[in-house]
Amino acid sequence: LFSWRTLRRTLVALAALLTLLALLITEENWRGKRAWDHYRQEWAAKGERFDLASVVPPPVPDEQNFFAAPIVSRVLGSTNAEDQGEFRIYRGDSEKWPTKGGSWRQATLTDLTPWQQYIRDLAGSTNTFPVAPQPQTPAADVLLALGQFNPALEELRQAGQRPEARLPLQYENGFEGVGELLPYLASLKRCGQLLELRALAGLDHGQSDQALADVKLLLRVTDSLRNQPFLISHLVRMAMMALTLQPIYEGLAQHRWSEPQLAELERELAKLDFLADYQFAMRGERTCAIAAFEAQRITREYRTVEESFGTNKVVTVSFRFMPSAFFYQNELAFARLHEQFILPLVDLTNRVVSPALAQAAAAAVKAQGQTYSPYQVQALMVFPAISKAVQKFAFAQSSIDLVRVACALERYRLAQGSYPESLNALVPQFIARLPHDIINGQPLKYRRTAEGAFVLYAVGWNETDDGGVVALSKGKSPLVDQGDWVWTYPAK
């Protein structure tokens, strides 16, 4: 009897405890949903949205869509190596690929001789590239070899006239749609490498009109990624922009662009705004992360890829018994982290970026990660590396600003015979308005050199005027977080 009475009391107590726990969970779920709904409503009144529809490019008719053009869907969207070969310049043994090119950041020009040798060596054992019976100039041999791409590139130019660019992705899947995006990013990068090499060879061969056409096409292909809500697409876009700058740089350094060509280049570059793109890209990351949390709340599953012995295995983690509050509160935490630490880093009104603020934000987020909270654990796991992300956008915008001023300086030299003593002489005839240093809001640094050239620079991520010096790593690669961001030409 005693045992039965004890058991009954235990069961009653357990039932009461479970009921209390259920009530607490229900209340906590309600509190979490209420807090998240209140936050969304508060920011909706300020014009801020958190749904995928706010960042996903709207549907467009195929005839207006760059990515619906046959050449683009067949080549850039294909995972078939034969199709991708239409824009592939790196072939055969990777150990024989040309590795050293020019670098505008290090004030060096491209030597096409390794490319000529690579092409002729490859043609000696395969029919990959057409070559002349006897070696020509390096530029002539490169252009001849790349002539096989002419029909596809002409088709791509026609596709580039379509006003819209919407990838055929399942955007409603948020981050899971990135897997569909990756083949396009790889193919677009290969296309960019081809156009960069063609433009460089065209300039060296005295064909600046063709080089300009290739640069403009590369700008259009790069721009096709501008409206993507994924940060990775913008990182690839900035890498492709670096490809674009090299032929522009070499044409400027060797005075191979005409005045009308320089004016056209400056107009095209002035359309780019990487500071605004930062805001859009980071909002896209935020929205996709929140959508992923919401999908987990609904399905009670989390899928991840586990790499093991060279294979990728999809692992599903069950959240079957996880309270809804966990998901609501992590959505709220992620949104608040972005509000506090991501969006304020770029001041679009004054067009400045604060490295000090970025470092402080990164430290604050790291400090929050030191204290475990189930209501922030997922938010912190997928939170982007703050300093690295904003630094890349800042450097991209600063690079565009430098090259625009460099185009104006070259136009002034063509008109006056030498570079001006001050950048103010460029306004308004050669550039409508001078961009400022986006790091400190001050005028860009400029001085003429004894050789009749100039040094143009921004102070860079270290916020220190290093006198126009580019910092190099131990491997002699230019650093972004140290030294100045410089535009100058090789010493004669």
XYZ file of C-alpha atoms in Angstrom:
492
model
C 0.000 0.000 0.000
C 2.769 2.371 0.882
C 4.500 1.717 -2.438
C 1.310 2.329 -4.402
C 0.624 5.569 -2.527
C 4.174 6.735 -3.170
C 3.930 5.856 -6.834
C 0.596 7.658 -7.185
C 1.998 10.792 -5.542
C 5.012 10.606 -7.769
C 2.864 10.316 -10.886
C 0.674 13.224 -9.799
C 3.749 15.334 -9.107
C 5.233 14.359 -12.450
C 1.996 15.214 -14.255
C 1.880 18.556 -12.492
C 5.494 19.200 -13.393
C 4.898 18.300 -17.039
C 1.821 20.505 -17.125
C 3.805 23.363 -15.613
C 6.608 22.770 -18.101
C 4.133 22.748 -20.990
C 2.666 26.019 -19.739
C 6.111 27.559 -19.407
C 7.084 26.434 -22.921
C 3.792 27.721 -24.317
C 4.315 31.054 -22.629
C 7.947 31.215 -23.761
C 6.913 30.399 -27.323
C 4.319 33.171 -27.152
C 6.865 35.608 -25.717
C 9.384 34.749 -28.428
C 6.879 35.139 -31.254
C 5.550 38.358 -29.776
C 9.036 39.844 -29.431
C 9.952 38.924 -33.024
C 6.644 40.205 -34.423
C 7.002 43.461 -32.489
C 10.560 43.958 -33.801
C 9.493 43.342 -37.405
C 6.587 45.751 -37.109
C 8.806 48.402 -35.544
C 11.331 48.206 -38.369
C 8.697 47.828 -41.080
C 7.570 51.322 -40.099
C 11.128 52.456 -40.906
C 11.075 50.714 -44.300
C 13.021 47.629 -43.231
C 11.804 44.195 -44.332
C 12.907 40.681 -43.384
C 11.137 38.505 -45.951
C 12.820 36.867 -48.953
C 10.606 38.732 -51.406
C 12.295 41.980 -50.345
C 15.722 40.876 -51.640
C 14.959 38.337 -54.360
C 15.096 39.733 -57.906
C 11.587 39.806 -59.378
C 10.669 37.488 -62.275
C 11.338 38.925 -65.732
C 10.348 37.798 -69.247
C 12.940 35.519 -70.847
C 13.523 37.916 -73.739
C 14.660 40.566 -71.233
C 16.707 38.231 -69.030
C 20.469 37.960 -69.562
C 20.530 34.513 -67.938
C 17.783 33.213 -70.223
C 19.857 33.877 -73.374
C 20.880 30.580 -75.058
C 24.635 31.263 -74.818
C 24.371 32.054 -71.110
C 22.183 29.113 -70.116
C 24.189 26.725 -72.310
C 27.663 27.781 -71.229
C 27.591 29.800 -68.013
C 24.904 27.673 -66.408
C 26.240 24.296 -67.479
C 28.120 21.784 -65.372
C 29.247 20.025 -68.559
C 32.987 20.521 -69.063
C 32.599 20.532 -72.861
C 30.110 23.403 -72.746
C 32.202 25.363 -70.259
C 35.177 24.956 -72.594
C 33.753 27.694 -74.769
C 35.064 30.241 -72.253
C 37.911 28.259 -70.671
C 41.443 29.554 -71.281
C 43.189 27.410 -68.665
C 43.497 23.903 -70.105
C 45.781 20.917 -69.939
C 48.349 20.402 -67.197
C 47.742 23.019 -64.490
C 51.462 23.103 -63.686
C 52.045 24.714 -67.085
C 49.438 27.448 -66.725
C 50.782 31.025 -66.765
C 50.723 32.205 -63.168
C 52.381 35.621 -63.146
C 50.398 38.468 -64.624
C 50.341 42.202 -64.217
C 49.051 43.824 -61.044
C 47.775 47.382 -60.916
C 48.217 47.310 -57.152
C 51.921 46.620 -57.588
C 52.250 48.898 -60.643
C 53.274 46.052 -62.965
C 52.221 45.270 -66.537
C 51.316 41.926 -68.046
C 53.967 40.028 -69.986
C 52.125 38.033 -72.648
C 55.185 35.911 -73.498
C 54.307 33.146 -70.979
C 50.817 33.059 -72.482
C 52.265 32.752 -75.975
C 54.501 29.883 -74.864
C 51.668 28.147 -73.035
C 49.402 28.353 -76.083
C 52.053 27.137 -78.526
C 53.151 24.311 -76.235
C 49.552 23.163 -75.826
C 48.945 23.367 -79.576
C 51.984 21.203 -80.142
C 50.294 18.223 -78.496
C 46.589 19.005 -78.973
C 44.355 21.055 -81.240
C 43.094 23.117 -78.318
C 44.191 26.496 -79.715
C 44.861 27.614 -83.299
C 48.406 28.930 -83.781
C 50.456 30.415 -86.620
C 53.158 28.185 -88.196
C 55.820 30.537 -86.853
C 55.695 32.592 -83.657
C 54.335 36.117 -84.041
C 54.329 38.793 -81.388
C 52.953 37.491 -78.079
C 49.824 39.644 -78.441
C 49.207 38.439 -82.012
C 49.573 34.788 -81.003
C 47.238 35.244 -78.034
C 44.588 36.977 -80.137
C 44.818 34.291 -82.805
C 44.362 31.558 -80.208
C 41.444 33.339 -78.569
C 39.794 33.842 -81.946
C 38.022 30.525 -81.443
C 35.882 32.238 -78.816
C 34.730 35.043 -81.122
C 31.345 33.542 -82.151
C 30.407 32.726 -78.542
C 31.558 36.154 -77.319
C 29.548 37.912 -80.006
C 26.504 35.947 -78.899
C 27.306 36.943 -75.316
C 27.465 40.624 -76.346
C 23.987 40.325 -77.790
C 22.798 38.689 -74.564
C 24.352 41.564 -72.626
C 21.915 43.977 -74.239
C 19.073 42.388 -72.304
C 18.200 44.831 -69.516
C 17.586 42.359 -66.668
C 19.541 39.530 -65.042
C 17.739 36.933 -62.958
C 19.335 33.570 -62.323
C 17.145 30.446 -62.602
C 17.466 29.609 -58.897
C 14.992 28.397 -56.308
C 15.242 31.630 -54.330
C 12.501 30.538 -51.961
C 14.981 28.002 -50.564
C 17.224 30.791 -49.253
C 20.746 29.602 -48.467
C 20.006 26.184 -49.937
C 19.812 27.877 -53.330
C 23.506 28.738 -53.146
C 24.379 25.246 -54.396
C 22.593 26.036 -57.657
C 24.441 29.357 -57.831
C 28.000 28.014 -57.578
C 28.314 26.642 -61.166
C 27.264 30.049 -62.508
C 29.822 31.838 -60.340
C 32.634 29.551 -61.517
C 31.647 29.962 -65.170
C 31.299 33.731 -64.885
C 34.792 33.913 -63.377
C 36.202 31.875 -66.286
C 34.468 34.181 -68.743
C 36.023 37.134 -66.940
C 39.500 35.635 -67.247
C 39.009 35.211 -70.990
C 37.813 38.788 -71.495
C 40.641 40.197 -69.361
C 43.262 38.370 -71.441
C 41.631 39.401 -74.731
C 41.513 43.039 -73.650
C 45.172 42.987 -72.564
C 46.266 41.403 -75.849
C 44.101 43.800 -77.834
C 45.733 46.808 -76.164
C 49.202 45.400 -76.764
C 48.323 44.800 -80.423
C 47.065 48.343 -80.951
C 43.391 47.349 -81.000
C 42.044 49.625 -78.280
C 38.497 49.602 -79.708
C 38.325 45.841 -79.362
C 39.873 46.065 -75.893
C 37.266 48.618 -74.833
C 34.480 46.378 -76.139
C 35.873 43.483 -74.105
C 36.165 45.624 -70.965
C 32.566 46.788 -71.361
C 31.379 43.224 -71.878
C 33.269 42.141 -68.765
C 31.569 44.951 -66.844
C 28.190 43.734 -68.090
C 28.885 40.111 -67.186
C 30.077 41.216 -63.746
C 27.012 43.398 -63.270
C 24.742 40.377 -63.822
C 25.458 39.394 -60.199
C 24.615 42.749 -58.667
C 21.041 41.903 -57.621
C 21.806 38.541 -56.030
C 20.884 38.305 -52.316
C 23.866 36.090 -51.451
C 27.135 37.514 -50.145
C 29.202 34.961 -52.070
C 27.906 36.298 -55.392
C 29.117 39.784 -54.463
C 32.528 38.454 -53.431
C 32.871 36.816 -56.853
C 31.651 40.008 -58.485
C 34.386 41.988 -56.745
C 36.986 39.427 -57.850
C 35.753 39.850 -61.423
C 35.953 43.626 -61.040
C 39.640 43.214 -60.207
C 40.026 41.447 -63.576
C 38.375 44.430 -65.269
C 40.711 46.971 -63.694
C 43.925 45.426 -65.022
C 43.386 46.168 -68.749
C 42.046 49.620 -67.866
C 45.200 50.194 -65.835
C 47.570 48.996 -68.545
C 45.839 51.127 -71.178
C 46.278 54.155 -68.914
C 49.874 53.360 -68.006
C 50.842 53.048 -71.683
C 48.618 55.890 -72.939
C 46.634 53.608 -75.223
C 43.134 54.890 -74.500
C 41.788 57.800 -76.552
C 39.938 60.722 -75.000
C 36.472 59.427 -76.024
C 37.355 55.960 -74.752
C 38.461 57.373 -71.401
C 35.258 59.381 -71.090
C 33.219 56.256 -71.821
C 35.162 54.185 -69.290
C 34.629 56.820 -66.600
C 30.886 56.937 -67.308
C 30.606 53.148 -67.049
C 32.609 52.991 -63.826
C 30.594 55.823 -62.274
C 27.523 53.547 -62.376
C 29.104 51.232 -59.800
C 28.346 51.702 -56.116
C 29.850 49.007 -53.932
C 28.873 50.825 -50.747
C 25.190 50.519 -51.643
C 25.852 46.946 -52.753
C 27.261 46.218 -49.292
C 23.996 47.257 -47.699
C 21.998 45.130 -50.147
C 24.261 42.074 -49.853
C 24.250 42.109 -46.070
C 20.478 42.533 -45.986
C 20.301 39.543 -48.291
C 22.467 37.478 -45.943
C 20.324 38.533 -42.999
C 17.076 37.692 -44.784
C 18.304 34.293 -45.972
C 19.560 33.392 -42.491
C 16.227 34.341 -40.925
C 14.403 32.335 -43.605
C 16.609 29.339 -42.755
C 15.746 29.635 -39.048
C 12.055 29.868 -39.918
C 12.261 26.787 -42.149
C 13.862 24.896 -39.267
C 11.029 25.972 -36.979
C 8.457 24.651 -39.419
C 10.194 21.403 -40.407
C 12.039 20.862 -37.113
C 15.070 19.803 -39.177
C 18.478 21.222 -39.906
C 20.505 19.924 -42.831
C 24.240 20.379 -43.142
C 27.013 18.982 -45.334
C 29.616 16.830 -43.654
C 32.893 16.431 -45.531
C 34.529 13.042 -45.065
C 37.238 11.399 -47.142
C 36.598 13.646 -50.120
C 32.832 13.115 -50.183
C 30.057 15.428 -49.096
C 27.386 13.758 -47.000
C 24.151 15.546 -46.141
C 23.426 15.173 -42.436
C 19.969 15.956 -41.019
C 19.751 17.115 -37.410
C 16.353 16.759 -35.745
C 14.837 19.655 -33.791
C 11.692 17.695 -33.033
C 11.429 18.693 -29.383
C 12.920 22.181 -29.700
C 10.539 24.920 -28.474
C 9.494 27.469 -31.097
C 10.934 30.196 -28.878
C 14.416 28.951 -29.782
C 13.848 29.795 -33.455
C 11.951 33.050 -32.924
C 14.571 34.370 -30.524
C 17.460 33.427 -32.817
C 15.725 35.189 -35.709
C 15.375 38.232 -33.481
C 18.979 37.997 -32.287
C 20.289 37.771 -35.836
C 18.265 40.793 -36.925
C 19.462 42.802 -33.933
C 23.092 41.861 -34.514
C 22.816 43.135 -38.085
C 21.105 46.297 -36.958
C 23.761 46.999 -34.327
C 26.956 45.804 -35.968
C 26.603 45.337 -39.748
C 24.500 48.038 -41.369
C 26.026 51.043 -39.504
C 29.528 50.255 -40.812
C 28.797 51.945 -44.146
C 27.514 55.510 -44.019
C 25.852 55.921 -47.403
C 24.905 59.542 -46.767
C 28.495 60.672 -46.241
C 29.995 57.754 -48.210
C 32.476 56.692 -45.565
C 33.443 53.354 -44.034
C 34.894 53.124 -40.529
C 37.546 50.412 -39.968
C 37.642 51.310 -36.263
C 33.888 50.778 -35.995
C 34.224 47.477 -37.854
C 36.901 46.271 -35.440
C 34.822 47.339 -32.441
C 31.785 45.557 -33.860
C 33.758 42.360 -34.471
C 35.068 42.476 -30.893
C 31.567 43.043 -29.503
C 30.129 40.093 -31.416
C 33.031 37.907 -30.307
C 32.417 38.913 -26.692
C 28.761 37.949 -26.990
C 29.844 34.549 -28.269
C 31.820 33.935 -25.092
C 28.585 33.743 -23.076
C 26.379 30.865 -24.142
C 22.739 31.617 -24.773
C 20.380 29.236 -26.614
C 18.619 32.316 -27.942
C 21.761 33.453 -29.772
C 23.654 30.269 -30.511
C 22.440 29.838 -34.094
C 22.549 33.543 -34.848
C 26.218 33.716 -33.836
C 27.094 30.508 -35.714
C 26.081 31.941 -39.085
C 27.009 35.569 -38.418
C 29.447 36.846 -41.076
C 33.052 37.858 -40.427
C 32.370 41.573 -40.025
C 35.733 43.188 -40.746
C 36.555 40.995 -43.747
C 33.195 41.553 -45.424
C 33.044 45.327 -45.118
C 36.752 45.642 -45.930
C 36.269 43.951 -49.298
C 33.422 46.270 -50.268
C 35.358 49.331 -49.103
C 38.424 48.359 -51.106
C 36.318 47.650 -54.203
C 34.676 51.071 -54.022
C 37.971 52.816 -53.354
C 39.499 51.053 -56.375
C 36.669 52.273 -58.599
C 37.101 55.809 -57.265
C 40.845 55.722 -57.970
C 40.472 54.472 -61.543
C 37.783 57.059 -62.311
C 40.111 59.847 -61.188
C 42.958 58.206 -63.132
C 40.817 58.327 -66.303
C 40.155 62.018 -65.684
C 43.873 62.636 -65.133
C 44.701 60.959 -68.439
C 42.097 63.049 -70.242
C 43.686 66.162 -68.728
C 47.130 65.006 -69.881
C 45.859 64.462 -73.421
C 44.430 67.983 -73.437
C 47.231 69.823 -71.616
C 50.329 67.713 -72.235
C 50.995 66.870 -68.584
C 49.185 65.914 -65.423
C 47.743 68.756 -63.279
C 49.278 70.062 -60.105
C 46.024 69.476 -58.231
C 43.017 67.200 -58.646
C 40.773 70.264 -58.475
C 41.844 71.110 -62.026
C 39.873 68.079 -63.249
C 36.473 69.474 -62.204
C 34.115 69.825 -64.004
C 35.589 69.327 -67.485
C 37.125 65.905 -66.956
C 35.069 64.597 -64.052
C 31.815 66.020 -62.702
C 32.731 65.549 -59.062
C 35.831 64.232 -57.334
C 35.252 61.193 -55.106
C 36.774 61.467 -51.650
C 38.670 58.943 -49.554
C 35.910 56.687 -48.228
C 37.923 55.793 -45.136
C 38.303 59.279 -43.666
C 36.074 61.433 -45.862
C 39.066 63.587 -46.852
C 40.260 64.363 -50.397
C 42.243 61.625 -52.126
C 45.998 62.057 -51.869
C 47.735 63.098 -55.099
C 51.161 64.227 -56.180
C 53.094 64.417 -59.416
C 56.401 62.569 -59.712
C 59.712 63.675 -61.158
C 59.231 61.254 -64.077
C 56.115 63.120 -65.196
C 53.683 60.580 -63.743
C 51.706 60.706 -60.489
C 50.812 58.876 -57.290
C 47.131 58.756 -56.357
C 45.975 57.006 -53.208
C 43.558 56.550 -50.308
C 44.820 55.982 -46.772
C 43.552 52.397 -46.625
C 42.195 50.163 -43.897
C 44.827 51.091 -41.313
C 43.529 54.697 -41.449
C 47.127 55.931 -41.680
C 48.718 57.979 -44.435
C 51.737 55.840 -45.370
C 52.833 58.212 -48.124
C 51.445 56.183 -50.982
C 53.214 52.933 -50.048
C 51.635 49.552 -50.794
C 52.189 47.021 -47.994
C 53.278 43.552 -49.132
C 53.001 40.166 -47.482
C 56.007 37.881 -46.992
C 55.101 36.359 -50.350
C 55.202 39.851 -51.933
C 51.440 40.028 -52.456
C 49.759 43.393 -51.783
C 47.852 43.607 -48.517
C 44.468 45.274 -48.109
C 44.496 45.769 -44.337
C 47.895 47.498 -44.261
C 49.513 50.296 -46.221
C 47.738 52.650 -48.613
C 45.434 51.882 -51.526
C 47.492 53.219 -54.395
C 47.167 53.926 -58.125
C 50.462 54.708 -59.840
C 52.374 53.606 -62.930
C 55.608 51.648 -63.494
C 58.764 53.697 -63.355
C 60.189 54.390 -66.809
